[in-house]
Short mmCIF file of C-alpha atoms and ligand atoms in Angstrom, two decimals:
data_model
loop_
_atom_site.label_atom_id
_atom_site.label_comp_id
_atom_site.label_asym_id
_atom_site.label_seq_id
_atom_site.Cartn_x
_atom_site.Cartn_y
_atom_site.Cartn_z
CA MET T 1 -0.27 -0.07 0.36
CA ARG T 2 0.94 3.79 -0.95
CA LYS T 3 2.67 5.54 2.61
CA ARG T 4 1.60 9.06 3.91
CA ILE T 5 4.76 10.16 4.24
CA VAL T 6 5.30 14.04 5.65
CA ALA T 7 9.42 14.94 4.91
CA GLY T 8 11.16 18.03 6.71
CA ASN T 9 14.05 19.30 4.68
CA TRP T 10 15.72 21.78 6.71
CA LYS T 11 18.58 22.70 4.07
CA MET T 12 21.18 24.89 5.09
CA ASN T 13 19.66 25.66 8.62
CA LYS T 14 19.59 24.99 11.91
CA THR T 15 23.27 24.95 14.65
CA TYR T 16 23.57 21.85 15.90
CA GLU T 17 21.73 22.53 19.20
CA GLU T 18 18.90 24.09 17.78
CA ALA T 19 18.51 20.35 15.68
CA LEU T 20 18.08 18.80 18.62
CA SER T 21 15.86 20.73 20.15
CA LEU T 22 13.86 20.66 16.95
CA VAL T 23 14.20 16.69 17.24
CA SER T 24 12.53 16.42 19.47
CA GLU T 25 9.74 18.79 19.42
CA ILE T 26 8.30 17.61 16.95
CA ASP T 27 9.20 13.64 18.68
CA ASN T 28 6.56 14.48 21.46
CA MET T 29 4.31 16.58 19.45
CA VAL T 30 4.03 13.47 16.75
CA ARG T 31 3.36 11.03 20.15
CA ASP T 32 0.85 13.27 21.84
CA GLU T 33 -0.95 14.39 18.93
CA VAL T 34 -0.05 12.46 16.17
CA ASN T 35 -2.50 8.81 15.84
CA GLY T 36 -2.54 7.85 12.29
CA ASP T 37 -0.32 6.19 10.69
CA VAL T 38 2.30 8.83 8.97
CA THR T 39 5.95 7.83 8.00
CA VAL T 40 7.52 11.57 9.64
CA ILE T 41 11.31 12.35 7.94
CA VAL T 42 13.69 15.32 9.07
CA ALA T 43 16.66 15.49 6.51
CA PRO T 44 19.15 17.78 8.58
CA PRO T 45 22.34 18.53 7.34
CA PHE T 46 25.16 16.04 7.34
CA PRO T 47 26.28 16.73 10.67
CA PHE T 48 23.85 16.07 12.64
CA LEU T 49 23.13 12.30 11.31
CA GLN T 50 24.98 11.04 13.37
CA SER T 51 23.25 12.38 16.19
CA LEU T 52 19.44 12.74 15.00
CA GLY T 53 19.98 8.35 14.03
CA LYS T 54 20.59 7.63 17.32
CA LEU T 55 17.41 9.12 18.58
CA THR T 56 15.54 8.13 15.43
CA GLN T 57 17.39 5.14 14.99
CA GLY T 58 14.48 2.36 16.90
CA ASN T 59 11.66 4.65 16.88
CA ASP T 60 8.79 3.87 14.45
CA LEU T 61 7.71 7.35 13.80
CA MET T 62 10.65 9.53 12.84
CA HIS T 63 13.10 8.53 10.96
CA LEU T 64 16.08 10.15 8.98
CA ALA T 65 17.21 11.70 5.35
CA ALA T 66 19.77 13.13 4.25
CA GLN T 67 19.86 15.91 1.55
CA ASN T 68 22.68 14.67 -0.99
CA VAL T 69 24.53 11.81 -1.63
CA SER T 70 27.51 11.09 -3.75
CA GLU T 71 26.93 9.13 -6.67
CA HIS T 72 31.10 7.37 -5.68
CA ASP T 73 31.00 4.46 -3.06
CA SER T 74 34.48 5.76 -1.56
CA GLY T 75 37.57 8.11 -2.89
CA ALA T 76 39.43 10.73 -3.91
CA PHE T 77 36.03 13.29 -3.99
CA THR T 78 36.66 16.13 -1.26
CA GLY T 79 33.28 16.67 0.41
CA GLU T 80 31.35 14.32 -0.92
CA VAL T 81 29.77 11.83 1.55
CA SER T 82 29.11 8.25 0.07
CA ALA T 83 25.38 6.16 1.19
CA SER T 84 27.28 3.85 2.68
CA MET T 85 28.35 6.44 5.76
CA LEU T 86 25.00 7.78 5.26
CA LYS T 87 23.74 4.34 5.70
CA SER T 88 26.22 3.85 8.93
CA VAL T 89 24.55 6.80 10.97
CA GLY T 90 21.37 5.74 10.70
CA THR T 91 19.86 7.48 7.42
CA GLU T 92 16.83 5.56 6.22
CA TYR T 93 16.41 7.94 2.82
CA VAL T 94 18.26 10.71 1.53
CA ILE T 95 16.61 12.73 -0.91
CA ILE T 96 17.49 13.46 -4.54
CA GLY T 97 17.45 15.95 -7.50
CA HIS T 98 16.14 18.77 -5.43
CA SER T 99 15.60 21.69 -7.53
CA GLU T 100 18.18 23.59 -5.10
CA ARG T 101 20.70 21.01 -6.56
CA ARG T 102 20.21 20.71 -9.42
CA MET T 103 20.31 25.06 -10.23
CA TYR T 104 23.44 25.58 -7.94
CA HIS T 105 25.10 22.56 -8.30
CA HIS T 106 25.15 21.51 -11.44
CA GLU T 107 23.29 17.89 -11.25
CA ASP T 108 21.77 16.58 -14.36
CA ALA T 109 20.75 13.58 -15.08
CA GLN T 110 22.69 10.98 -15.57
CA THR T 111 24.30 11.59 -12.35
CA LEU T 112 20.89 11.25 -9.94
CA TYR T 113 20.90 8.30 -12.27
CA LYS T 114 24.61 7.26 -10.77
CA LYS T 115 23.20 8.70 -6.96
CA LEU T 116 19.11 6.55 -7.04
CA LYS T 117 21.66 3.57 -8.10
CA ALA T 118 24.05 3.72 -5.31
CA THR T 119 21.54 5.27 -2.97
CA ILE T 120 19.69 1.85 -3.80
CA ALA T 121 22.44 -0.21 -3.44
CA GLN T 122 22.92 0.31 -0.11
CA GLY T 123 19.19 0.03 1.23
CA LEU T 124 18.14 3.68 1.67
CA LYS T 125 14.99 4.89 0.19
CA PRO T 126 15.52 7.55 -2.55
CA ILE T 127 13.54 10.74 -2.62
CA PHE T 128 13.46 11.46 -6.06
CA CYS T 129 12.79 15.70 -6.78
CA CYS T 130 11.18 16.96 -10.09
CA GLY T 131 9.41 19.99 -10.97
CA GLU T 132 9.20 23.00 -13.19
CA PRO T 133 10.51 26.27 -13.39
CA LEU T 134 7.38 28.94 -14.16
CA GLU T 135 8.50 29.49 -18.14
CA GLU T 136 7.76 26.06 -18.44
CA ARG T 137 4.37 25.92 -16.89
CA ASP T 138 3.58 30.06 -18.56
CA ALA T 139 4.65 27.99 -22.14
CA ASP T 140 1.92 25.25 -21.01
CA ASN T 141 5.11 22.87 -20.67
CA HIS T 142 5.22 21.20 -17.26
CA PHE T 143 3.90 17.95 -17.63
CA GLU T 144 6.55 17.61 -20.97
CA TYR T 145 9.23 18.86 -18.79
CA VAL T 146 8.24 16.93 -15.39
CA GLY T 147 7.77 13.77 -17.42
CA LYS T 148 11.24 14.54 -19.06
CA GLN T 149 12.38 14.85 -15.90
CA LEU T 150 11.32 11.37 -14.18
CA HIS T 151 12.10 9.31 -17.75
CA ASP T 152 15.84 10.89 -17.94
CA SER T 153 16.98 10.12 -14.54
CA LEU T 154 14.19 7.06 -13.25
CA SER T 155 12.97 4.59 -16.32
CA TYR T 156 16.42 3.06 -15.82
CA LEU T 157 15.71 1.94 -13.06
CA SER T 158 14.41 -2.14 -12.37
CA ASN T 159 11.24 -2.77 -11.28
CA GLU T 160 13.07 -3.63 -8.02
CA GLU T 161 14.69 -0.74 -7.40
CA PHE T 162 12.18 1.84 -8.27
CA ASP T 163 9.85 -0.13 -5.58
CA GLN T 164 12.06 1.91 -3.45
CA VAL T 165 11.32 5.17 -4.56
CA THR T 166 9.39 7.98 -3.16
CA VAL T 167 8.56 11.19 -6.03
CA ALA T 168 8.26 14.57 -4.82
CA TYR T 169 6.62 17.19 -7.01
CA GLU T 170 7.71 20.66 -5.88
CA PRO T 171 7.29 23.33 -8.66
CA ILE T 172 10.49 25.72 -8.44
CA TRP T 173 8.03 28.66 -8.51
CA ALA T 174 6.56 27.33 -5.57
CA ILE T 175 9.26 26.69 -3.33
CA GLY T 176 9.84 29.33 -0.84
CA THR T 177 8.26 31.89 -2.35
CA GLY T 178 5.31 31.45 -0.41
CA ARG T 179 2.94 31.05 -3.84
CA THR T 180 1.17 27.26 -3.56
CA ALA T 181 -0.39 24.79 -6.55
CA SER T 182 -3.82 25.11 -6.41
CA SER T 183 -4.69 21.87 -5.29
CA GLN T 184 -6.27 21.08 -8.15
CA GLN T 185 -2.90 21.82 -10.18
CA ALA T 186 -0.56 19.24 -7.75
CA GLN T 187 -3.40 16.23 -8.24
CA GLU T 188 -3.41 17.12 -11.71
CA MET T 189 0.52 16.73 -11.84
CA HIS T 190 0.34 14.35 -9.55
CA ALA T 191 -2.33 11.90 -11.62
CA TYR T 192 0.00 12.67 -15.07
CA ILE T 193 3.69 11.41 -12.68
CA ARG T 194 1.49 8.11 -11.56
CA GLU T 195 0.79 7.67 -15.40
CA GLN T 196 4.39 8.22 -16.79
CA LEU T 197 5.78 6.02 -14.10
CA SER T 198 3.28 3.31 -14.84
CA ARG T 199 4.74 3.31 -18.27
CA MET T 200 7.99 2.89 -16.84
CA PHE T 201 7.34 0.53 -14.53
CA ASP T 202 4.51 -2.03 -13.39
CA ALA T 203 0.67 -0.25 -13.14
CA GLU T 204 0.99 -1.89 -9.47
CA ALA T 205 4.62 -0.34 -8.70
CA ALA T 206 2.99 2.92 -9.94
CA PHE T 207 0.21 2.67 -7.72
CA ASN T 208 1.79 2.07 -4.75
CA THR T 209 4.22 4.64 -4.88
CA SER T 210 4.09 8.40 -2.91
CA ILE T 211 4.07 10.55 -4.89
CA LEU T 212 4.87 13.88 -2.67
CA TYR T 213 3.57 17.64 -3.17
CA GLY T 214 5.96 20.51 -1.86
CA GLY T 215 6.20 24.52 -2.46
CA SER T 216 5.11 26.47 0.42
CA CYS T 217 3.26 23.99 1.95
CA ASN T 218 1.84 25.15 5.17
CA PRO T 219 -0.26 23.87 8.24
CA GLY T 220 -3.18 25.96 6.39
CA ASN T 221 -2.94 24.29 2.82
CA ALA T 222 -1.59 21.57 3.94
CA ARG T 223 -5.50 19.59 4.31
CA GLU T 224 -6.58 20.47 0.78
CA LEU T 225 -3.85 19.00 -0.26
CA PHE T 226 -3.49 15.80 1.52
CA ALA T 227 -7.15 14.93 0.74
CA GLN T 228 -5.84 15.25 -3.26
CA GLU T 229 -6.31 11.77 -4.63
CA ASP T 230 -2.73 11.51 -5.87
CA VAL T 231 -1.16 13.98 -2.80
CA ASP T 232 -0.15 11.55 -0.39
CA GLY T 233 2.00 13.44 1.64
CA GLY T 234 4.56 16.64 1.08
CA LEU T 235 8.35 17.64 0.77
CA ILE T 236 8.30 20.82 3.78
CA GLY T 237 11.10 23.10 3.92
CA GLY T 238 10.34 26.83 5.64
CA ALA T 239 7.03 24.90 7.87
CA SER T 240 10.12 22.06 8.68
CA LEU T 241 11.99 24.35 10.93
CA LYS T 242 8.96 25.47 13.60
CA SER T 243 7.58 21.90 15.40
CA ARG T 244 4.51 23.60 15.97
CA ASP T 245 3.83 23.92 11.88
CA PHE T 246 5.09 20.62 11.25
CA THR T 247 3.09 18.51 13.82
CA ASP T 248 -0.24 20.72 12.43
CA ILE T 249 0.78 19.37 8.66
CA ILE T 250 1.17 15.43 9.54
CA LYS T 251 -1.76 16.22 11.88
CA SER T 252 -3.26 17.05 7.31
CA PHE T 253 -4.34 13.73 6.52
P1 LIG X 301 9.48 24.94 0.95
O1 LIG X 301 11.07 24.01 0.16
O2 LIG X 301 8.29 24.61 1.66
O3 LIG X 301 10.15 26.45 1.75
O4 LIG X 301 8.59 25.91 -0.23
C1 LIG X 301 9.70 22.92 -0.41
C2 LIG X 301 11.38 22.36 -0.87
O5 LIG X 301 12.38 23.19 -1.34
O6 LIG X 301 12.01 21.14 -0.46
#
């Protein structure tokens, strides 16, 4: 069955002490207030993964994600972090292909494919991001654009590898802008993504894949977005940095 997931992408925010407090606040609030079946994921910066891994390991409510991974297994790649390193400190998920990495670090489709492979090979689960810039939406080319992103990085995976993947649709014009996709815009793109996935993999796998919405998702709009048939949760940036807002989003199913 499709999992309902809310993942917090902290990006480059928080110090160590702040990270520990945020996670313990979220943990307490989720324990007290959330009774539905939701997978909660936090994606802090690399230096905090090990300590947070100790808190989330054996915790059935909270799971840990990295924001990036190297496509290489090991070796002379200064500044990079491998999937096996992430695994060794308790990381379960890896965000791959976030638009900020595609834009600022020039990660192309082939590199993302290699990152997906490296991640899955270590038994970690990728959260693969896609989403169009504003000019593609304005030119009514958003479906083709996202379809190509999916095809160019995901289609070379086997069915078994694809079973590990969660997809996040994040229109770039909605990220950090306060401008959210309408629930209708989200639903039609999510349905399109699922259809594309069913062409690349088997229909059951596509049906069971969680597809998250990301882009200015907040406690005020999460409920309507999550109510859409093909929206299985959210990838949350700004609002994941406040325990109250993040927990309220988790309660929005
Ligand atoms: P936002 O970011 O919620 O701050 O718009 C979402 C993301 O980039 O994952």
